[in-house]
Short mmCIF file of C-alpha atoms and ligand atoms in Angstrom, two decimals:
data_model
loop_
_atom_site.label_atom_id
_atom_site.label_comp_id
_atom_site.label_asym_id
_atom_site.label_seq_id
_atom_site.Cartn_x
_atom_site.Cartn_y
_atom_site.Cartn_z
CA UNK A 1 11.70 -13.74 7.97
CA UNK A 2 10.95 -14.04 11.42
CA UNK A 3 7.51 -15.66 11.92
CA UNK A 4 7.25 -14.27 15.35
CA UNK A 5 7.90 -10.54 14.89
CA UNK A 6 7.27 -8.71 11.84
CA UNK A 7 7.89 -5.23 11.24
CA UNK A 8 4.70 -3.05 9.74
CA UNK A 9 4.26 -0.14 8.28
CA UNK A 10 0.42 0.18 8.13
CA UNK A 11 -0.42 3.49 6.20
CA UNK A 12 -4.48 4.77 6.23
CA UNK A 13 -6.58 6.49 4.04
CA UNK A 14 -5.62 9.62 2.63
CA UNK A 15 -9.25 11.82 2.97
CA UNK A 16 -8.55 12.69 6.59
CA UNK A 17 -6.85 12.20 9.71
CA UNK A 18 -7.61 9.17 11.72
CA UNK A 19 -9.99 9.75 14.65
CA UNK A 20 -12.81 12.17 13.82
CA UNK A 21 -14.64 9.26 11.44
CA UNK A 22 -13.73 10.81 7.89
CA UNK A 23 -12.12 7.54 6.65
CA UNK A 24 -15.52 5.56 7.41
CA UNK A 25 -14.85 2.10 8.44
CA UNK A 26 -11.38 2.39 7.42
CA UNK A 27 -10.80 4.05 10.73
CA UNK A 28 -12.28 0.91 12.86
CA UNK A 29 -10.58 -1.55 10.71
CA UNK A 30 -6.95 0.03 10.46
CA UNK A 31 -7.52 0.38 14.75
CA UNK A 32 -8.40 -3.37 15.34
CA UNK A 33 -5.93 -5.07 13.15
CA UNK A 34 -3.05 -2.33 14.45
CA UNK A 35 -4.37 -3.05 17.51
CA UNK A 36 -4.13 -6.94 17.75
CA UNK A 37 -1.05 -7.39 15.45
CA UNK A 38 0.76 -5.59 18.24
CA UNK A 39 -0.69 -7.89 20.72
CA UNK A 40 0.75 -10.63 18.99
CA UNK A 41 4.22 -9.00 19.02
CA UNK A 42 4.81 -7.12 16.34
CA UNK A 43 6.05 -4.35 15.42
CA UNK A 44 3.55 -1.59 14.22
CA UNK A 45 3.88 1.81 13.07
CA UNK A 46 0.86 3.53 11.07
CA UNK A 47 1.04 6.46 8.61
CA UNK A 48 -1.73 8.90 8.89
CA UNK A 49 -2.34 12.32 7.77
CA UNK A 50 -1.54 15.23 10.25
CA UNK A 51 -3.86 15.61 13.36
CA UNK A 52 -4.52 11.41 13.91
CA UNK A 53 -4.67 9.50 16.88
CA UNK A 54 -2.31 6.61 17.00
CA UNK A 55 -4.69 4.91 19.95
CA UNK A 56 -1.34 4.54 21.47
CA UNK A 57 0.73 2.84 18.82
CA UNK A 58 3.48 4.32 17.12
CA UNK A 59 2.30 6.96 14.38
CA UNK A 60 3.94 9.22 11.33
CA UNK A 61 1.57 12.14 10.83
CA UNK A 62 2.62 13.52 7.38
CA UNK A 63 0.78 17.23 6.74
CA UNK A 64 -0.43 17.93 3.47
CA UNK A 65 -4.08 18.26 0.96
CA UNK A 66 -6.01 15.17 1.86
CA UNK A 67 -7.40 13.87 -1.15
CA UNK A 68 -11.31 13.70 -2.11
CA UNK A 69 -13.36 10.92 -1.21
CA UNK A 70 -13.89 8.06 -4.47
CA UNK A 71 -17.32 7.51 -3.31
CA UNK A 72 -18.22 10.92 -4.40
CA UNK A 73 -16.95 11.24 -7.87
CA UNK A 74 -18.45 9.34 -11.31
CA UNK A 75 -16.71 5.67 -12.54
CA UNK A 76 -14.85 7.70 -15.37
CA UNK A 77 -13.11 11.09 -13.01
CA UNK A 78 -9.82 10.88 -13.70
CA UNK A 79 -7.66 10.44 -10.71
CA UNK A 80 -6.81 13.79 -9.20
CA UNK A 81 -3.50 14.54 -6.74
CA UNK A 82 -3.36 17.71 -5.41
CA UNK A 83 -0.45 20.27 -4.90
CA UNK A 84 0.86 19.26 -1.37
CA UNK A 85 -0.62 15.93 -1.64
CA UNK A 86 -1.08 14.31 1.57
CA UNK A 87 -1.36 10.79 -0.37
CA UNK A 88 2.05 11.67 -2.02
CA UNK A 89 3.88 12.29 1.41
CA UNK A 90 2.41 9.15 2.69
CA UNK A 91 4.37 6.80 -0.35
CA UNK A 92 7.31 9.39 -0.79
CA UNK A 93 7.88 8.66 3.53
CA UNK A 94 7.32 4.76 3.26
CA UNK A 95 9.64 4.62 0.24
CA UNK A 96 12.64 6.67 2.41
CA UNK A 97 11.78 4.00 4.95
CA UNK A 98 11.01 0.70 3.40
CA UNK A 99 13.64 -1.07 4.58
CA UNK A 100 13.16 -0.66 8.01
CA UNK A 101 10.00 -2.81 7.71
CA UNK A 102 9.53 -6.37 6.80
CA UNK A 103 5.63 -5.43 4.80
CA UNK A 104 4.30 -2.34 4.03
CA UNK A 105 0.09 -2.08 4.51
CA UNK A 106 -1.86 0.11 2.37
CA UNK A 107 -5.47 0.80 3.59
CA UNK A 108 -6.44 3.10 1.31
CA UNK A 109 -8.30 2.95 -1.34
CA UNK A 110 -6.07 5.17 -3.98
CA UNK A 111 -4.52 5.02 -6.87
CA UNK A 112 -0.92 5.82 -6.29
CA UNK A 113 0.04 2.99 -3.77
CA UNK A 114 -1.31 0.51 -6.41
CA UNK A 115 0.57 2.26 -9.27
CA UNK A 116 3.98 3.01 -7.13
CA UNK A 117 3.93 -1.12 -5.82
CA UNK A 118 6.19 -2.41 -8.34
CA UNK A 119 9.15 0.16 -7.52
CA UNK A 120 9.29 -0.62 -3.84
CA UNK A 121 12.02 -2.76 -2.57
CA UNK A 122 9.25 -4.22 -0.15
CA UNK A 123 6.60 -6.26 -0.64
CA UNK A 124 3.24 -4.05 -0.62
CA UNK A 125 -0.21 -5.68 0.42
CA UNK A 126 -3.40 -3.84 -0.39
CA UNK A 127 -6.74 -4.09 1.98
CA UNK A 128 -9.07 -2.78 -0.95
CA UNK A 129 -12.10 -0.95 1.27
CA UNK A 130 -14.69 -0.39 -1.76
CA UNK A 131 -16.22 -2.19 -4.37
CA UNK A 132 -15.74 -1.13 -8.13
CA UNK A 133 -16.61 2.36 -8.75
CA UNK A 134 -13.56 3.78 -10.70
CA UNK A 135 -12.61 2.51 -13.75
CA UNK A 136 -9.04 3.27 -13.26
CA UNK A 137 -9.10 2.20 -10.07
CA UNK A 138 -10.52 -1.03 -11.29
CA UNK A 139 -7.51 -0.87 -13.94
CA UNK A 140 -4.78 -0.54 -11.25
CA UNK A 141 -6.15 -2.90 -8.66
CA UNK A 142 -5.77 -5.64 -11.74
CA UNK A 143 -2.51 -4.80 -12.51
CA UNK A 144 -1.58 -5.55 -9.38
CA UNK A 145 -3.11 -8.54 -8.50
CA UNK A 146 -1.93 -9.70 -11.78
CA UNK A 147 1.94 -8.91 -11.16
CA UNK A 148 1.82 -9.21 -7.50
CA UNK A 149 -0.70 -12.51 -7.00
CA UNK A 150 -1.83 -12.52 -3.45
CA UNK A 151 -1.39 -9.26 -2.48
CA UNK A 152 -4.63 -7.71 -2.74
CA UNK A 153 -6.92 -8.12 -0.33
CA UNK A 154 -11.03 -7.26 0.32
CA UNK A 155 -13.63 -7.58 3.28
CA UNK A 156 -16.28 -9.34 1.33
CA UNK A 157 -17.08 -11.77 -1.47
CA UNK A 158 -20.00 -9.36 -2.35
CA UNK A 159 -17.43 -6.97 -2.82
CA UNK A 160 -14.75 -9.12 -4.56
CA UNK A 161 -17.90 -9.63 -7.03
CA UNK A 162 -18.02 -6.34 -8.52
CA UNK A 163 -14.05 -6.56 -9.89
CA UNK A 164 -13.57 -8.64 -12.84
CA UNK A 165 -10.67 -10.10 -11.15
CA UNK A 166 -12.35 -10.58 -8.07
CA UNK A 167 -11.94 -14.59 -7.60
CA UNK A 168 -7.66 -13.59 -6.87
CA UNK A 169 -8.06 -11.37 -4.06
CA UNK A 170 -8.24 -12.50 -0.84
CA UNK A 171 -11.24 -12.41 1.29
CA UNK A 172 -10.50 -11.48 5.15
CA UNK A 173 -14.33 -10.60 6.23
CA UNK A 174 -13.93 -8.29 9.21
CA UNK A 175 -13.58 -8.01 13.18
CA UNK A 176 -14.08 -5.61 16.17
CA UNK A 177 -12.68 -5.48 19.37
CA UNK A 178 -16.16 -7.50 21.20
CA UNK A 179 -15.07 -6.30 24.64
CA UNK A 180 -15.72 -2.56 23.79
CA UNK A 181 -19.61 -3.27 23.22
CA UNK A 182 -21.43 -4.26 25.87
CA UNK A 183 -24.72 -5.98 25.71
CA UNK A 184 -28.24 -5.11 26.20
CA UNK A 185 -31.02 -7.65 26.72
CA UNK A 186 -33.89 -5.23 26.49
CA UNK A 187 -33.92 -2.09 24.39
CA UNK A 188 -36.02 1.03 24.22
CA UNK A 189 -38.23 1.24 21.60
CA UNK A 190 -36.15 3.12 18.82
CA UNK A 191 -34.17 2.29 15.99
CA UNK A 192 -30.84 3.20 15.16
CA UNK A 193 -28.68 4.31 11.97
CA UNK A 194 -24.93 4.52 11.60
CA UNK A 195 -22.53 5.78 8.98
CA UNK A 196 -21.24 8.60 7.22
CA UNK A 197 -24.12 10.98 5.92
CA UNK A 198 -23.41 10.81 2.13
CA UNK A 199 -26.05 9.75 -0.55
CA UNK A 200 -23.82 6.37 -0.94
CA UNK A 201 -25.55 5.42 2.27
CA UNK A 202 -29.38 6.21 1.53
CA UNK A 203 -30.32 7.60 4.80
CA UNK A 204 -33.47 8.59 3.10
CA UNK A 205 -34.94 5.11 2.69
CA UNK A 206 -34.16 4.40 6.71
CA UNK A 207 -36.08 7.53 7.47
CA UNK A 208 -39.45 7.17 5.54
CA UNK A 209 -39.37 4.05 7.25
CA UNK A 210 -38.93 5.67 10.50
CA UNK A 211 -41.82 7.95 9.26
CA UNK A 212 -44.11 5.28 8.49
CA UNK A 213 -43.89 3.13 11.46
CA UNK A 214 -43.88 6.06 13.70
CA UNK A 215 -40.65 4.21 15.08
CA UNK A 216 -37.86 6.75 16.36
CA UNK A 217 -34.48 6.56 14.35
CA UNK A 218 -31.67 7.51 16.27
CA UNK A 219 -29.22 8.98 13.68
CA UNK A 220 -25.18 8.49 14.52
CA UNK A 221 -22.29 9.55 12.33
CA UNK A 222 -20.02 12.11 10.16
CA UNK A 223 -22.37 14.57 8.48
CA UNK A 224 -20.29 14.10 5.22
CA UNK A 225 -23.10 16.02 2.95
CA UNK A 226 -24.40 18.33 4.54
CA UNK A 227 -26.90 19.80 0.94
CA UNK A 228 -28.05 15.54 1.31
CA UNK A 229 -29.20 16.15 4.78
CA UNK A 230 -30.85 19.58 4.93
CA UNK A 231 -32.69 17.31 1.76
CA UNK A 232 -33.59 14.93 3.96
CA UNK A 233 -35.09 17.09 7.00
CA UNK A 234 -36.88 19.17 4.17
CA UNK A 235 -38.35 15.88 2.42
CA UNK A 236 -39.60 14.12 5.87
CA UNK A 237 -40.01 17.29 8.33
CA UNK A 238 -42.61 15.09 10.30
CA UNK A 239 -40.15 12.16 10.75
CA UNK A 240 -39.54 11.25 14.29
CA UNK A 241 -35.53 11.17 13.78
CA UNK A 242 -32.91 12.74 15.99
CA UNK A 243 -29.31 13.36 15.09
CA UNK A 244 -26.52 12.48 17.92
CA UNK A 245 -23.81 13.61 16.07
CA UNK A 246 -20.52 11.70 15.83
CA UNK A 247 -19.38 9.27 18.19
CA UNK A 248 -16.37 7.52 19.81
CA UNK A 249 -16.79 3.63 20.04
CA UNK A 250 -17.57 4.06 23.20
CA UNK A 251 -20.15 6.37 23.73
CA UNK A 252 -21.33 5.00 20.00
CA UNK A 253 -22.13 1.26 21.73
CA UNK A 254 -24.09 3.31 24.22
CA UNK A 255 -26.61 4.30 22.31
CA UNK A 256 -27.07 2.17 19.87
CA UNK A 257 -27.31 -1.09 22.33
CA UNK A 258 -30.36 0.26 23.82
CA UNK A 259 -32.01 0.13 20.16
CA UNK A 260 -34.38 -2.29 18.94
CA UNK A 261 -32.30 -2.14 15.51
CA UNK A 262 -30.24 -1.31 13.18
CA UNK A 263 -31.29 -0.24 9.35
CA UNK A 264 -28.87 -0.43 6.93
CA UNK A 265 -29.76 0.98 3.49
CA UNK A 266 -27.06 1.65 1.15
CA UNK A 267 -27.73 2.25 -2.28
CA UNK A 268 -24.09 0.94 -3.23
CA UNK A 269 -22.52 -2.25 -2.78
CA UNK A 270 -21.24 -2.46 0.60
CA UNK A 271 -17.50 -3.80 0.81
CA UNK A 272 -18.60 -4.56 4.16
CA UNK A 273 -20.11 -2.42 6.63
CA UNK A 274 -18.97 -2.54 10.04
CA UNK A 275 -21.88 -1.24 11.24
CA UNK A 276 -23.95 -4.05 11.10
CA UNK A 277 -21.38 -6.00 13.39
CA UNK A 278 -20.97 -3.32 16.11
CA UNK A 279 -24.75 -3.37 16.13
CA UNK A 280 -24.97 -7.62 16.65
CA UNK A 281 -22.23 -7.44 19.13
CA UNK A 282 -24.67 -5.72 20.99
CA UNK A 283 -27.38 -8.00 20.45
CA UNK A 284 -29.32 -5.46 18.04
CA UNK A 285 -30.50 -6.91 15.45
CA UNK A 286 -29.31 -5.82 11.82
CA UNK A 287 -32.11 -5.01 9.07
CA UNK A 288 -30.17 -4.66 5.74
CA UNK A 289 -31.01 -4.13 1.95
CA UNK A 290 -29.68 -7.79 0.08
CA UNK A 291 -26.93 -6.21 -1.51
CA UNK A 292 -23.02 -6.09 -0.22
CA UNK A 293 -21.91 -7.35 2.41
CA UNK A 294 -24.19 -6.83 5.13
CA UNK A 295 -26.29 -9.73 2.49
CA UNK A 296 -23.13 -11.93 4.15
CA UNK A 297 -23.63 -10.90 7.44
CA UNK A 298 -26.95 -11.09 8.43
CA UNK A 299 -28.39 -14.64 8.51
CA UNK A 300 -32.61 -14.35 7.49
CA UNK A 301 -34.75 -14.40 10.50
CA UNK A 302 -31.76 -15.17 12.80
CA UNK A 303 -29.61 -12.26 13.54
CA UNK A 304 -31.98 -9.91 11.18
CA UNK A 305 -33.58 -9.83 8.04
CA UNK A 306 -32.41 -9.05 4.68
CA UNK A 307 -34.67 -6.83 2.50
CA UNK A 308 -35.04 -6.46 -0.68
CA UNK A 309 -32.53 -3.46 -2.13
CA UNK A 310 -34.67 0.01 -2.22
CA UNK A 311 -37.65 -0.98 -1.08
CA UNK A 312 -38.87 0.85 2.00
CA UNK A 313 -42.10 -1.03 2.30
CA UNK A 314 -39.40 -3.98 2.78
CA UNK A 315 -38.04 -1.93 5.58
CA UNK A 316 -41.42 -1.61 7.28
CA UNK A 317 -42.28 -5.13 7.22
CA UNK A 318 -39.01 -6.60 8.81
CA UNK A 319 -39.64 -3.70 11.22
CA UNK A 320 -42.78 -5.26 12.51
CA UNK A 321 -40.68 -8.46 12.66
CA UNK A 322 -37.54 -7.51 14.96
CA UNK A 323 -39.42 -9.06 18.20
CA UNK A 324 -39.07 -12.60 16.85
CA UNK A 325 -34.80 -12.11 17.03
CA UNK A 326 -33.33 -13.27 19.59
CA UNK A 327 -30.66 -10.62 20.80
CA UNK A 328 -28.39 -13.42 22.50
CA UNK A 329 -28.53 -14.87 19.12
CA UNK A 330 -27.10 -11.59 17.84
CA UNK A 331 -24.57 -11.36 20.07
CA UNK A 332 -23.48 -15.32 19.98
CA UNK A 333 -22.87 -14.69 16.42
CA UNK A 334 -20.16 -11.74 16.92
CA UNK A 335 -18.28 -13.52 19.65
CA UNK A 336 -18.24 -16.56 16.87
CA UNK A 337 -17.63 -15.30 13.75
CA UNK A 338 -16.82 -11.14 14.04
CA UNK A 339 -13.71 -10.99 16.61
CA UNK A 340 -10.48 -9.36 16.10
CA UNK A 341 -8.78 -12.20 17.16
CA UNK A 342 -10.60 -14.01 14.24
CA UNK A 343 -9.78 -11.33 11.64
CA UNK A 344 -6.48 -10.60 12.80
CA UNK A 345 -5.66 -14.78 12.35
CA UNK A 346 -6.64 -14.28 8.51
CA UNK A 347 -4.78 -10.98 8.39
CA UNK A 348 -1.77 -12.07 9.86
CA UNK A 349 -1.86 -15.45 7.57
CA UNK A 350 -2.36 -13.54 4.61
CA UNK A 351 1.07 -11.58 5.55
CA UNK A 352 2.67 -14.16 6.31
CA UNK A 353 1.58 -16.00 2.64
CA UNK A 354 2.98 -12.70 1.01
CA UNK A 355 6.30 -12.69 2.44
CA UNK A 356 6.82 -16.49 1.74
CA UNK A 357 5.85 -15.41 -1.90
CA UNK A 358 8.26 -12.35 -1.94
CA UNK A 359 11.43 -14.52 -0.51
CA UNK A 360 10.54 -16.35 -3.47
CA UNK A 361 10.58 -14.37 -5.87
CA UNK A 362 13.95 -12.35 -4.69
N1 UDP B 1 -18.88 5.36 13.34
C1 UDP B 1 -18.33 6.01 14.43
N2 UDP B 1 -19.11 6.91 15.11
C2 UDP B 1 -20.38 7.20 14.74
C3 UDP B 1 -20.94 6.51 13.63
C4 UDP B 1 -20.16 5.59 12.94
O1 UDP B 1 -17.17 5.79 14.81
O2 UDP B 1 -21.02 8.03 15.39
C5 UDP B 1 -18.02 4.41 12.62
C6 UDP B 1 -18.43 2.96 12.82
O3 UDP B 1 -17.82 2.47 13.98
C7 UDP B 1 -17.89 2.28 11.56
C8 UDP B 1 -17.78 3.42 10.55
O4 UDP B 1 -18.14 4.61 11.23
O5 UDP B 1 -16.63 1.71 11.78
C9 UDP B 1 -18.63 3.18 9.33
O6 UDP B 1 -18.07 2.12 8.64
P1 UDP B 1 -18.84 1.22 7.60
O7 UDP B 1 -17.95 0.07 7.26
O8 UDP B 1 -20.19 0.86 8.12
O9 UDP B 1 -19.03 2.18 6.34
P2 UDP B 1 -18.02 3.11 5.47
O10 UDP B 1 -17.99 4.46 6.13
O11 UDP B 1 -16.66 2.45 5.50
O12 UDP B 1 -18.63 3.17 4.11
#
């Protein structure tokens, strides 16, 4: 192995092609580390489904059915491929090519990379992107970590949490690219929400609070469901929201730097949520529910406040509380703890770890 240049084949998320925002935070996460692995030298090629960006970087688009988002089914679906599986083309290509590469990356969260690990020639490492919510996901995730220790990987300790086996995967936090958001000392008076539009998220809660405080919510993201919005506008018709749509990182960092902060209010356990650290790397402070991993990010009274899960009169009260953060506080925080650079140092040890483990072994 050469410690200086490894070769990666870094394959996304199977639900869509990579650009447009339909593999949530995958997206973001898949970007940065591609992004700063190559910086460091080496070689990266990602496998996405027909119709990606590459942001530049090498890229495999394999065509096929993308496959339906976990978040939406029950703990007991079965798993479903379809005909023409996009997911299948994306292991059937890395297996024809697995030698080419030192490591193979899986970022999805899926079934089949887990359960096709053990016949690859390659070592396979596993970001895991979600918290338990399929029980035979939950199954092959063990099986894996048991055969293959070190291998599986996840963004938060909240998240580890929820898998029985949690304590043996590894815990690499997360980290954004702090140039591309740019600070704002003084904000308008609005408040912002980001993420996919899918009950998972609980919109809802974020905009009764809106409604009660009379505070504008400024609304940015994939309209995932759209029968869970037209809910929404029918439920609060008074509420002073406002969709933007979808946005690039760019134009995203825009608007949400010039809010007063960010509400975070999913009903599920957040693996992560890289929301909340786009919004402090702008110096907005983050208002979360005390569940997931925002309940890791957000430090009480510091760089937010933490709420108590489902509780919109929670909401309302740190609300009246976001002038006592400090938005330099906010910001300080990303630069120290929510880089790339500092996520791609635990990525790149972690790989490093697995193919010291896998020269053992062979
Ligand atoms: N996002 C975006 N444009 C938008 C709104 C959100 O690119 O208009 C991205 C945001 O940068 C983040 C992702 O959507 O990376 C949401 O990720 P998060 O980890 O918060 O939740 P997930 O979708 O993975 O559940």
């Amino acid at each position: 192995m050469n410690k200086n240049s490894l070769k990666l084949l870094l394959i996304s998320s199977p639900v869509g092609p990579l650009g447009p925002g339909l593999t949530g935070g995958v997206e973001l996460t898949l970007r940065n580390v591609a992004s700063d692995l190559v910086r460091r030298g080496h070689q990266v090629t990602i496998v996405a489904t027909q119709g990606s960006t590459g942001w530049g970087m090498p890229l495999v688009e394999i065509s096929g059915t993308v496959q339906t988002s976990a978040q939406t089914q029950a703990r007991d679906t079965p798993i479903i491929i379809p005909p023409a599986s996009v997911l299948a083309g994306f292991w059937d290509y890395a297996r024809q090519v697995q030698f080419d590469y030192d490591l193979i990356v899986n970022f999805a969260y899926d079934w089949l990379p887990f359960y096709v690990t053990p016949f690859f020639s390659r070592p396979v490492a596993h970001l895991v992107s979600m918290g338990s919510i399929s029980e035979a996901m939950d199954e092959i995730i063990e099986q894996v970590v048991m055969a293959f220790p070190g291998t599986v990987a996840v963004h938060s300790h909240a998240q580890a949490a929820t898998f029985t086996f949690g304590d043996r995967c590894r815990c690499l936090g997360n980290g954004i690219d702090l140039s591309c958001y740019n600070f704002c000392p003084e904000p308008e008076p609005w408040l912002a929400w980001m993420g996919r539009i899918s009950p998972e998220k609980g919109l809802e809660d974020a905009v009764a609070a809106s409604h009660k405080t009379g505070i504008p919510l400024k609304i940015m993201g994939v309209l995932q469901n759209q029968d869970y919005w037209q809910q929404i506008l029918r439920d609060y018709p008074k509420a002073p929201i406002d969709y933007l749509g979808f946005f690039s990182t760019s134009e995203l960092q825009e608007h949400l730097r010039q809010c007063r902060g960010l509400l975070m209010t999913p009903r599920w356990v957040e693996a992560f949520g890289n929301v909340a650290i786009e919004a402090l790397a702008c110096g907005v402070p983050v208002i979360a529910y005390r569940r997931g991993g925002p309940a890791e990010i957000v430090e009480e009274g510091k760089t937010g406040f933490l709420v108590e899960p489902d509780s919109v009169a929670g909401l309302v009260e740190a609300i009246n509380g976001l002038d006592r953060i400090n938005r330099y506080t906010c910001r300080q925080q990303a630069e120290a703890k929510y880089s790339t650079q500092a996520m791609c140092d635990r990525v790149e040890q972690w790989l490093y770890t697995i193919l010291m483990e896998w020269e053992k072994r062979t």
